[in-house]
mmCIF file of C-alpha atoms and ligand atoms in Angstrom:
data_model
loop_
_atom_site.group_PDB
_atom_site.id
_atom_site.type_symbol
_atom_site.label_atom_id
_atom_site.label_comp_id
_atom_site.label_asym_id
_atom_site.label_seq_id
_atom_site.Cartn_x
_atom_site.Cartn_y
_atom_site.Cartn_z
ATOM 1 C CA GLU A 1 13.554 11.126 15.427
ATOM 2 C CA PRO A 2 14.940 13.629 12.971
ATOM 3 C CA GLU A 3 14.607 10.415 9.778
ATOM 4 C CA ARG A 4 10.657 10.147 11.356
ATOM 5 C CA ARG A 5 10.057 13.528 10.655
ATOM 6 C CA SER A 6 11.129 13.808 7.983
ATOM 7 C CA TRP A 7 9.282 11.757 5.810
ATOM 8 C CA LEU A 8 6.084 13.036 8.052
ATOM 9 C CA ASP A 9 6.884 16.300 5.736
ATOM 10 C CA LYS A 10 7.403 14.831 2.866
ATOM 11 C CA LEU A 11 4.577 13.292 3.529
ATOM 12 C CA ARG A 12 2.405 15.839 4.494
ATOM 13 C CA GLN A 13 3.668 17.597 1.986
ATOM 14 C CA GLY A 14 3.011 15.235 -0.746
ATOM 15 C CA LEU A 15 -1.530 15.038 0.169
ATOM 16 C CA LYS A 16 -1.189 18.607 0.117
ATOM 17 C CA LYS A 17 -2.556 18.656 -3.258
ATOM 18 C CA THR A 18 -4.821 15.795 -1.902
ATOM 19 C CA GLY A 19 -6.145 17.692 1.199
ATOM 20 C CA SER A 20 -6.084 21.591 0.400
ATOM 21 C CA GLY A 21 -9.754 21.252 -0.915
ATOM 22 C CA ILE A 22 -10.704 19.545 1.839
ATOM 23 C CA ALA A 23 -9.005 22.511 4.862
ATOM 24 C CA GLN A 24 -10.064 25.385 2.696
ATOM 25 C CA VAL A 25 -13.662 23.928 3.976
ATOM 26 C CA PHE A 26 -13.229 25.026 7.034
ATOM 27 C CA THR A 27 -11.819 28.614 6.787
ATOM 28 C CA GLY A 28 -15.024 29.591 6.697
ATOM 29 C CA THR A 29 -17.119 30.593 10.121
ATOM 30 C CA ARG A 30 -19.935 28.858 10.045
ATOM 31 C CA ILE A 31 -21.501 25.409 10.472
ATOM 32 C CA ASP A 32 -24.016 24.555 7.605
ATOM 33 C CA ASP A 33 -25.690 22.993 4.706
ATOM 34 C CA ALA A 34 -23.016 24.643 2.841
ATOM 35 C CA LEU A 35 -20.636 23.385 4.802
ATOM 36 C CA TYR A 36 -20.939 19.492 4.563
ATOM 37 C CA GLU A 37 -21.050 19.713 0.809
ATOM 38 C CA GLU A 38 -17.744 21.826 0.178
ATOM 39 C CA LEU A 39 -16.453 18.674 2.399
ATOM 40 C CA GLU A 40 -18.497 16.237 0.156
ATOM 41 C CA SER A 41 -16.635 17.410 -2.781
ATOM 42 C CA ALA A 42 -13.482 18.207 -1.768
ATOM 43 C CA LEU A 43 -13.382 14.206 -0.393
ATOM 44 C CA LEU A 44 -15.126 13.703 -3.680
ATOM 45 C CA MET A 45 -12.402 15.494 -5.310
ATOM 46 C CA ALA A 46 -9.836 13.501 -3.745
ATOM 47 C CA ASP A 47 -10.905 10.359 -5.153
ATOM 48 C CA ALA A 48 -13.286 9.883 -1.366
ATOM 49 C CA GLY A 49 -15.147 7.643 -4.080
ATOM 50 C CA VAL A 50 -18.693 7.972 -2.235
ATOM 51 C CA ALA A 51 -19.587 4.666 -0.350
ATOM 52 C CA ALA A 52 -16.629 6.290 1.608
ATOM 53 C CA THR A 53 -17.144 10.317 1.251
ATOM 54 C CA GLU A 54 -20.718 9.441 2.634
ATOM 55 C CA HIS A 55 -19.639 7.284 5.467
ATOM 56 C CA LEU A 56 -17.434 9.626 6.695
ATOM 57 C CA LEU A 57 -19.303 13.038 6.070
ATOM 58 C CA HIS A 58 -22.539 10.705 7.997
ATOM 59 C CA ASP A 59 -19.899 9.529 10.943
ATOM 60 C CA LEU A 60 -18.937 13.700 11.329
ATOM 61 C CA LYS A 61 -21.606 14.998 11.765
ATOM 62 C CA ARG A 62 -22.452 12.150 13.995
ATOM 63 C CA ARG A 63 -19.733 13.720 15.786
ATOM 64 C CA VAL A 64 -20.917 17.365 15.586
ATOM 65 C CA LYS A 65 -24.289 16.291 16.906
ATOM 66 C CA GLU A 66 -22.058 14.677 19.654
ATOM 67 C CA THR A 67 -19.709 16.869 20.964
ATOM 68 C CA LYS A 68 -21.785 20.545 19.982
ATOM 69 C CA ALA A 69 -19.418 22.004 18.237
ATOM 70 C CA THR A 70 -19.930 25.279 16.782
ATOM 71 C CA GLU A 71 -16.324 25.858 14.525
ATOM 72 C CA PRO A 72 -14.719 24.631 11.852
ATOM 73 C CA ALA A 73 -12.566 24.198 13.478
ATOM 74 C CA GLN A 74 -13.209 21.459 15.444
ATOM 75 C CA VAL A 75 -15.117 20.330 12.780
ATOM 76 C CA LYS A 76 -11.562 19.374 11.032
ATOM 77 C CA ALA A 77 -10.303 17.888 13.707
ATOM 78 C CA LEU A 78 -13.523 15.612 13.906
ATOM 79 C CA LEU A 79 -13.269 15.003 11.036
ATOM 80 C CA ILE A 80 -9.407 13.753 11.705
ATOM 81 C CA ASP A 81 -10.338 11.536 14.370
ATOM 82 C CA ALA A 82 -13.362 9.974 11.768
ATOM 83 C CA ILE A 83 -9.892 9.651 9.194
ATOM 84 C CA THR A 84 -8.772 8.391 11.472
ATOM 85 C CA GLU A 85 -10.501 5.951 13.080
ATOM 86 C CA LEU A 86 -11.888 3.931 9.598
ATOM 87 C CA LEU A 87 -8.227 4.819 8.753
ATOM 88 C CA ALA A 88 -7.229 2.412 11.793
ATOM 89 C CA PRO A 89 -7.344 -1.372 10.367
ATOM 90 C CA LEU A 90 -4.947 -0.662 8.340
ATOM 91 C CA GLU A 91 -2.613 -0.574 9.894
ATOM 92 C CA LYS A 92 -0.509 -3.732 10.002
ATOM 93 C CA SER A 93 3.567 -4.580 11.072
ATOM 94 C CA LEU A 94 4.236 -6.794 8.402
ATOM 95 C CA GLU A 95 5.924 -9.870 10.015
ATOM 96 C CA VAL A 96 9.299 -12.107 8.941
ATOM 97 C CA GLY A 97 10.025 -15.280 10.757
ATOM 98 C CA HIS A 98 8.104 -17.693 11.662
ATOM 99 C CA THR A 99 8.466 -19.949 9.393
ATOM 100 C CA THR A 100 11.853 -19.945 7.518
ATOM 101 C CA PRO A 101 11.860 -18.933 4.654
ATOM 102 C CA THR A 102 8.613 -16.693 4.801
ATOM 103 C CA VAL A 103 8.168 -16.570 1.102
ATOM 104 C CA ILE A 104 6.529 -13.490 0.084
ATOM 105 C CA MET A 105 4.167 -12.877 -2.978
ATOM 106 C CA VAL A 106 3.908 -8.819 -4.770
ATOM 107 C CA ALA A 107 2.217 -8.039 -7.725
ATOM 108 C CA GLY A 108 1.543 -5.130 -9.477
ATOM 109 C CA VAL A 109 0.582 -3.214 -12.359
ATOM 110 C CA ASN A 110 3.717 -1.761 -14.280
ATOM 111 C CA GLY A 111 5.094 0.739 -13.616
ATOM 112 C CA ALA A 112 2.879 1.235 -9.552
ATOM 113 C CA GLY A 113 6.281 0.985 -8.487
ATOM 114 C CA LYS A 114 6.606 -2.789 -7.691
ATOM 115 C CA THR A 115 10.012 -3.511 -8.017
ATOM 116 C CA THR A 116 11.281 -0.082 -6.380
ATOM 117 C CA THR A 117 8.913 -1.210 -3.592
ATOM 118 C CA ILE A 118 11.342 -4.763 -3.049
ATOM 119 C CA GLY A 119 14.223 -3.193 -3.070
ATOM 120 C CA LYS A 120 13.082 -0.858 -0.302
ATOM 121 C CA LEU A 121 11.087 -3.445 1.169
ATOM 122 C CA THR A 122 14.914 -5.964 0.943
ATOM 123 C CA ARG A 123 16.664 -2.728 2.558
ATOM 124 C CA HIS A 124 13.814 -2.291 5.137
ATOM 125 C CA LEU A 125 14.084 -6.459 5.386
ATOM 126 C CA ALA A 126 18.234 -6.471 5.964
ATOM 127 C CA ASP A 127 18.320 -4.012 7.900
ATOM 128 C CA ALA A 128 16.208 -6.077 10.637
ATOM 129 C CA ARG A 129 18.913 -8.841 9.900
ATOM 130 C CA GLN A 130 16.621 -10.986 7.896
ATOM 131 C CA ARG A 131 18.711 -13.033 5.400
ATOM 132 C CA VAL A 132 16.894 -12.081 1.883
ATOM 133 C CA LEU A 133 17.016 -13.277 -1.751
ATOM 134 C CA LEU A 134 14.740 -12.407 -4.468
ATOM 135 C CA ALA A 135 13.603 -14.270 -7.780
ATOM 136 C CA ALA A 136 12.699 -12.871 -10.420
ATOM 137 C CA ALA A 137 9.781 -13.825 -11.562
ATOM 138 C CA ASP A 138 8.939 -10.952 -14.225
ATOM 139 C CA THR A 139 11.094 -13.273 -16.587
ATOM 140 C CA PHE A 140 9.798 -11.633 -19.799
ATOM 141 C CA ARG A 141 10.679 -8.630 -19.216
ATOM 142 C CA ALA A 142 14.722 -7.965 -19.559
ATOM 143 C CA ALA A 143 14.017 -4.509 -18.047
ATOM 144 C CA ALA A 144 12.300 -5.646 -14.960
ATOM 145 C CA ARG A 145 14.693 -8.564 -14.092
ATOM 146 C CA GLU A 146 17.900 -6.213 -14.378
ATOM 147 C CA GLN A 147 16.020 -3.277 -12.367
ATOM 148 C CA LEU A 148 15.908 -6.024 -9.902
ATOM 149 C CA GLY A 149 19.458 -7.817 -10.024
ATOM 150 C CA VAL A 150 20.787 -3.870 -9.692
ATOM 151 C CA TRP A 151 18.464 -3.522 -5.670
ATOM 152 C CA ALA A 152 19.705 -6.597 -5.582
ATOM 153 C CA ASP A 153 23.320 -5.673 -5.809
ATOM 154 C CA ARG A 154 22.452 -2.423 -3.426
ATOM 155 C CA ASN A 155 21.407 -4.847 -0.464
ATOM 156 C CA GLN A 156 23.549 -7.232 -1.263
ATOM 157 C CA VAL A 157 21.408 -10.111 -1.608
ATOM 158 C CA ASP A 158 21.376 -13.144 -3.729
ATOM 159 C CA ILE A 159 18.992 -13.061 -6.693
ATOM 160 C CA VAL A 160 17.205 -16.207 -8.620
ATOM 161 C CA SER A 161 16.567 -15.135 -12.236
ATOM 162 C CA GLN A 162 16.707 -16.819 -15.224
ATOM 163 C CA GLU A 163 16.312 -14.906 -18.736
ATOM 164 C CA GLY A 164 12.932 -16.314 -20.320
ATOM 165 C CA GLY A 165 11.957 -18.714 -17.968
ATOM 166 C CA ASP A 166 8.891 -19.802 -16.680
ATOM 167 C CA PRO A 167 7.300 -17.957 -14.088
ATOM 168 C CA ALA A 168 6.633 -20.015 -12.074
ATOM 169 C CA ALA A 169 9.999 -22.816 -12.134
ATOM 170 C CA VAL A 170 11.829 -19.764 -11.510
ATOM 171 C CA THR A 171 9.988 -18.963 -8.292
ATOM 172 C CA PHE A 172 9.898 -23.170 -7.040
ATOM 173 C CA ASP A 173 13.372 -22.085 -7.970
ATOM 174 C CA ALA A 174 13.967 -19.781 -5.746
ATOM 175 C CA VAL A 175 11.543 -21.013 -3.100
ATOM 176 C CA GLN A 176 14.506 -24.424 -3.330
ATOM 177 C CA ALA A 177 17.379 -21.842 -2.823
ATOM 178 C CA GLY A 178 15.708 -19.493 0.134
ATOM 179 C CA LYS A 179 15.609 -23.534 1.823
ATOM 180 C CA ALA A 180 18.840 -24.732 1.226
ATOM 181 C CA ARG A 181 20.702 -21.230 2.035
ATOM 182 C CA GLY A 182 18.907 -20.877 5.106
ATOM 183 C CA CYS A 183 17.639 -18.116 3.981
ATOM 184 C CA ASP A 184 15.461 -15.391 6.227
ATOM 185 C CA VAL A 185 12.754 -14.491 3.666
ATOM 186 C CA VAL A 186 12.222 -15.393 -0.374
ATOM 187 C CA ILE A 187 10.948 -11.535 -1.991
ATOM 188 C CA ALA A 188 9.019 -12.929 -5.842
ATOM 189 C CA ASP A 189 8.788 -9.876 -7.685
ATOM 190 C CA THR A 190 5.691 -11.407 -10.443
ATOM 191 C CA ALA A 191 4.814 -9.454 -13.856
ATOM 192 C CA GLY A 192 2.578 -6.619 -14.198
ATOM 193 C CA ARG A 193 1.647 -6.557 -17.810
ATOM 194 C CA LEU A 194 -1.784 -5.508 -17.570
ATOM 195 C CA ALA A 195 -2.941 -5.766 -21.402
ATOM 196 C CA THR A 196 -2.916 -9.170 -21.120
ATOM 197 C CA GLN A 197 -5.210 -9.588 -17.425
ATOM 198 C CA LEU A 198 -6.487 -13.284 -18.137
ATOM 199 C CA HIS A 199 -3.721 -14.119 -19.305
ATOM 200 C CA LEU A 200 -1.554 -12.398 -15.625
ATOM 201 C CA MET A 201 -3.760 -13.394 -13.346
ATOM 202 C CA GLU A 202 -3.422 -16.787 -14.665
ATOM 203 C CA GLU A 203 0.413 -17.196 -14.675
ATOM 204 C CA LEU A 204 -0.302 -15.072 -10.813
ATOM 205 C CA ARG A 205 -2.033 -17.680 -9.182
ATOM 206 C CA LYS A 206 0.080 -20.263 -10.837
ATOM 207 C CA ILE A 207 2.870 -18.804 -9.283
ATOM 208 C CA LYS A 208 0.675 -18.843 -5.673
ATOM 209 C CA ARG A 209 0.081 -22.622 -6.086
ATOM 210 C CA VAL A 210 3.710 -23.116 -7.216
ATOM 211 C CA ILE A 211 5.011 -21.303 -3.918
ATOM 212 C CA GLY A 212 3.071 -23.452 -1.730
ATOM 213 C CA LYS A 213 4.311 -26.872 -3.652
ATOM 214 C CA ALA A 214 7.621 -26.035 -2.664
ATOM 215 C CA MET A 215 6.821 -24.672 1.389
ATOM 216 C CA ASP A 216 3.762 -27.109 1.438
ATOM 217 C CA THR A 217 2.064 -23.854 2.196
ATOM 218 C CA ALA A 218 -0.132 -21.275 0.667
ATOM 219 C CA PRO A 219 2.782 -17.634 0.377
ATOM 220 C CA HIS A 220 2.524 -16.087 3.223
ATOM 221 C CA GLU A 221 2.608 -13.339 2.258
ATOM 222 C CA VAL A 222 0.258 -11.914 -1.170
ATOM 223 C CA LEU A 223 1.574 -8.715 -1.381
ATOM 224 C CA LEU A 224 0.160 -5.811 -4.015
ATOM 225 C CA VAL A 225 1.351 -2.943 -5.371
ATOM 226 C CA VAL A 226 -0.381 -0.327 -6.291
ATOM 227 C CA ASP A 227 0.313 3.549 -6.673
ATOM 228 C CA GLY A 228 -1.581 6.281 -4.566
ATOM 229 C CA ASN A 229 -1.559 8.473 -7.821
ATOM 230 C CA THR A 230 -4.551 6.694 -9.549
ATOM 231 C CA GLY A 231 -7.023 7.124 -7.276
ATOM 232 C CA GLN A 232 -10.008 5.261 -7.730
ATOM 233 C CA ASN A 233 -8.397 2.995 -10.536
ATOM 234 C CA ALA A 234 -6.336 2.102 -7.243
ATOM 235 C CA LEU A 235 -9.157 0.221 -5.811
ATOM 236 C CA ALA A 236 -10.372 -1.577 -8.896
ATOM 237 C CA GLN A 237 -6.661 -2.577 -9.177
ATOM 238 C CA VAL A 238 -7.097 -4.496 -4.901
ATOM 239 C CA LYS A 239 -10.585 -6.083 -5.936
ATOM 240 C CA ALA A 240 -9.486 -7.543 -8.883
ATOM 241 C CA PHE A 241 -6.264 -8.863 -7.720
ATOM 242 C CA ASP A 242 -7.996 -9.968 -4.717
ATOM 243 C CA GLU A 243 -11.012 -11.756 -6.452
ATOM 244 C CA ALA A 244 -7.555 -13.666 -8.220
ATOM 245 C CA LEU A 245 -5.096 -14.000 -5.845
ATOM 246 C CA GLY A 246 -6.478 -13.629 -2.594
ATOM 247 C CA LEU A 247 -4.058 -10.626 -1.112
ATOM 248 C CA THR A 248 -3.047 -10.518 2.391
ATOM 249 C CA GLY A 249 -1.501 -6.864 2.325
ATOM 250 C CA LEU A 250 -0.871 -4.155 0.364
ATOM 251 C CA ILE A 251 2.108 -0.980 -0.524
ATOM 252 C CA VAL A 252 0.582 2.060 -1.612
ATOM 253 C CA THR A 253 2.997 3.748 -3.476
ATOM 254 C CA LYS A 254 3.460 7.464 -4.775
ATOM 255 C CA LEU A 255 1.351 9.418 -2.170
ATOM 256 C CA ASP A 256 4.155 12.173 -1.922
ATOM 257 C CA GLY A 257 2.469 14.251 -4.186
ATOM 258 C CA THR A 258 -0.537 12.908 -5.087
ATOM 259 C CA ALA A 259 -4.252 14.733 -5.210
ATOM 260 C CA LYS A 260 -5.671 11.640 -4.627
ATOM 261 C CA GLY A 261 -4.789 10.158 -1.337
ATOM 262 C CA GLY A 262 -8.711 10.187 -0.510
ATOM 263 C CA VAL A 263 -8.763 6.688 -1.902
ATOM 264 C CA LEU A 264 -6.873 5.326 1.622
ATOM 265 C CA ALA A 265 -10.211 6.186 2.643
ATOM 266 C CA ALA A 266 -12.337 4.193 -0.074
ATOM 267 C CA ILE A 267 -9.259 1.713 0.482
ATOM 268 C CA ALA A 268 -10.149 1.099 4.420
ATOM 269 C CA LEU A 269 -13.994 0.832 3.823
ATOM 270 C CA TRP A 270 -13.438 -1.976 1.165
ATOM 271 C CA SER A 271 -10.943 -3.964 3.317
ATOM 272 C CA ARG A 272 -13.387 -3.469 6.641
ATOM 273 C CA GLN A 273 -17.023 -4.876 4.129
ATOM 274 C CA ARG A 274 -14.526 -8.086 3.566
ATOM 275 C CA GLN A 275 -14.676 -11.127 5.664
ATOM 276 C CA ALA A 276 -10.858 -10.856 6.148
ATOM 277 C CA PRO A 277 -9.503 -7.274 6.711
ATOM 278 C CA VAL A 278 -6.140 -6.404 3.657
ATOM 279 C CA PRO A 279 -3.639 -3.954 6.106
ATOM 280 C CA VAL A 280 -1.581 -1.292 3.787
ATOM 281 C CA TYR A 281 2.305 -2.503 5.135
ATOM 282 C CA PHE A 282 3.534 0.274 3.617
ATOM 283 C CA ILE A 283 3.169 3.689 1.963
ATOM 284 C CA GLY A 284 6.096 4.780 -0.641
ATOM 285 C CA VAL A 285 6.568 7.955 -0.251
ATOM 286 C CA GLY A 286 9.399 9.451 -3.149
ATOM 287 C CA GLU A 287 11.178 7.082 -5.298
ATOM 288 C CA LYS A 288 14.965 6.598 -2.240
ATOM 289 C CA LEU A 289 15.387 3.059 -0.040
ATOM 290 C CA GLU A 290 14.535 5.373 2.795
ATOM 291 C CA ASP A 291 11.343 6.261 1.577
ATOM 292 C CA LEU A 292 8.670 3.290 1.927
ATOM 293 C CA GLN A 293 7.730 3.941 5.582
ATOM 294 C CA THR A 294 4.784 2.384 7.659
ATOM 295 C CA PHE A 295 1.380 2.752 7.579
ATOM 296 C CA SER A 296 0.087 5.204 10.192
ATOM 297 C CA ALA A 297 -3.203 6.635 10.599
ATOM 298 C CA ARG A 298 -3.479 9.038 12.430
ATOM 299 C CA GLU A 299 -0.679 10.846 10.299
ATOM 300 C CA PHE A 300 -1.263 10.151 7.099
ATOM 301 C CA ALA A 301 -4.996 11.507 9.068
ATOM 302 C CA HIS A 302 -3.144 14.994 9.380
ATOM 303 C CA ALA A 303 -0.720 15.345 7.621
ATOM 304 C CA LEU A 304 -4.056 14.845 5.065
ATOM 305 C CA LEU A 305 -5.654 18.475 6.479
ATOM 306 C CA SER A 306 -2.756 19.824 7.880
HETATM 307 P P1 GDP B 401 6.721 -1.093 -12.040
HETATM 308 O O1 GDP B 401 6.564 -0.950 -12.846
HETATM 309 O O2 GDP B 401 6.311 -1.178 -11.530
HETATM 310 O O3 GDP B 401 8.441 -2.042 -11.279
HETATM 311 O O4 GDP B 401 7.277 0.226 -11.355
HETATM 312 P P2 GDP B 401 8.953 0.389 -10.731
HETATM 313 O O5 GDP B 401 9.556 -0.626 -9.477
HETATM 314 O O6 GDP B 401 9.995 0.498 -12.118
HETATM 315 O O7 GDP B 401 8.794 2.072 -10.479
HETATM 316 C C1 GDP B 401 8.496 3.340 -11.468
HETATM 317 C C2 GDP B 401 8.563 4.601 -11.580
HETATM 318 O O8 GDP B 401 7.745 4.399 -9.929
HETATM 319 C C3 GDP B 401 9.812 4.423 -11.025
HETATM 320 O O9 GDP B 401 10.715 6.167 -11.590
HETATM 321 C C4 GDP B 401 10.558 5.503 -9.417
HETATM 322 O O10 GDP B 401 11.485 5.189 -9.038
HETATM 323 C C5 GDP B 401 8.764 5.684 -9.242
HETATM 324 N N1 GDP B 401 8.350 5.474 -7.658
HETATM 325 C C6 GDP B 401 8.540 4.537 -6.924
HETATM 326 N N2 GDP B 401 7.712 4.331 -5.415
HETATM 327 C C7 GDP B 401 7.515 5.527 -5.566
HETATM 328 C C8 GDP B 401 7.190 6.763 -4.343
HETATM 329 O O11 GDP B 401 6.883 6.118 -3.688
HETATM 330 N N3 GDP B 401 7.335 7.931 -4.896
HETATM 331 C C9 GDP B 401 7.965 8.240 -6.108
HETATM 332 N N4 GDP B 401 7.677 9.780 -5.853
HETATM 333 N N5 GDP B 401 8.321 8.003 -6.868
HETATM 334 C C10 GDP B 401 7.549 5.996 -6.934
#
C-alpha cells in the first residue's frame, strides 16, 4: 500500500499541470454560464480535444440538473464522476499465459518511451513469475538494440537480437526461440522512425504477419506506446497505428508532469466509438522500473482534479 500511495502522489503531482486550470474553475461561488465556459477552455487547454470536451460538458450539465447541485464544489465532484465514467472502459488488465508463449508486439514512435516501457513491463511480468524473452526488432538503430539489451540484463531475461538484420526475420527467430525455450511471453520491440511513416507501417505489418506465421495466430497483443505529454498528437498516433496495425491496447507514458493529461479523455471517446474498445493497460509515471502502473479511471479522475 505505501508503494501504491507513492505512485498516486506522483500521478497527482504530475497531473497538477493539467488539472490546475480545471480545478480553478470551481473556486467561485456560482454555477453559471461563465463557469461552464471556463471549464470548456480548461478542458481544451488540457488537450481533451473538442469532442471529449463537449461530451463531458453535456454529461456534467445533465448530472448537475439531476442532482440539483447548487455549489461549485458539488459540480467538481460530478465532473470527477463524469470523467470516471468516460475513462472506465479503458481499464483492463493485460492477460498473459493463455498461450505459450503469449506474443506481444510493441510499437510507438521514437522517444515515446517504448524501450523503457518494455523494460518496466518485463519486470512486471517477471514479478508475476512469467518467463519473458525479448526480441530486438528495431534492427536499424544500434542504440535501440543496446538499450533493450541493458533492460534484458537488468531483468535477467533472454534477448534475440541481430545487428542490421531483417526486423521480421529477427521477430520470427525470437518467437521460435520463445517456443523452444518454453517462454511464457515474447515481447517484440519495433522501430519507430516517423520520418518514413509509410515504410515504417509496412515494416510493422510485416512483423505482425510473421508473428502470425510463427504462432498460427495473430500476435496476442499489438500495443502502442504513446507519450501522454504530446496531447492531441498522441491521439493522432493512436489513430494512425490502429489503422495500419489494428491495436489491442495502449500504454500512455509521461503522465508525471504533463499539462496535457486531458488527452486520456479524447482517447477514451475514440476507443468508445471504435467497434472493439482499445484499453489502456498501463500508464507511465516516471523513468524508474516501478513507474509503470495499471490504469484506474477513478484514480486518474481524482488525480486530475486534486
Ligand atoms: P523510445 O525511443 O520510444 O524507445 O523511448 P525511450 O524508452 O528511450 O524513452 C525516451 C525517454 O523518455 C527516456 O529518457 C525515458 O527515461 C523517458 N521516459 C519513458 N517513460 C517515461 C515516463 O513515464 N515518465 C517520464 N518522466 N519519462 C519517461
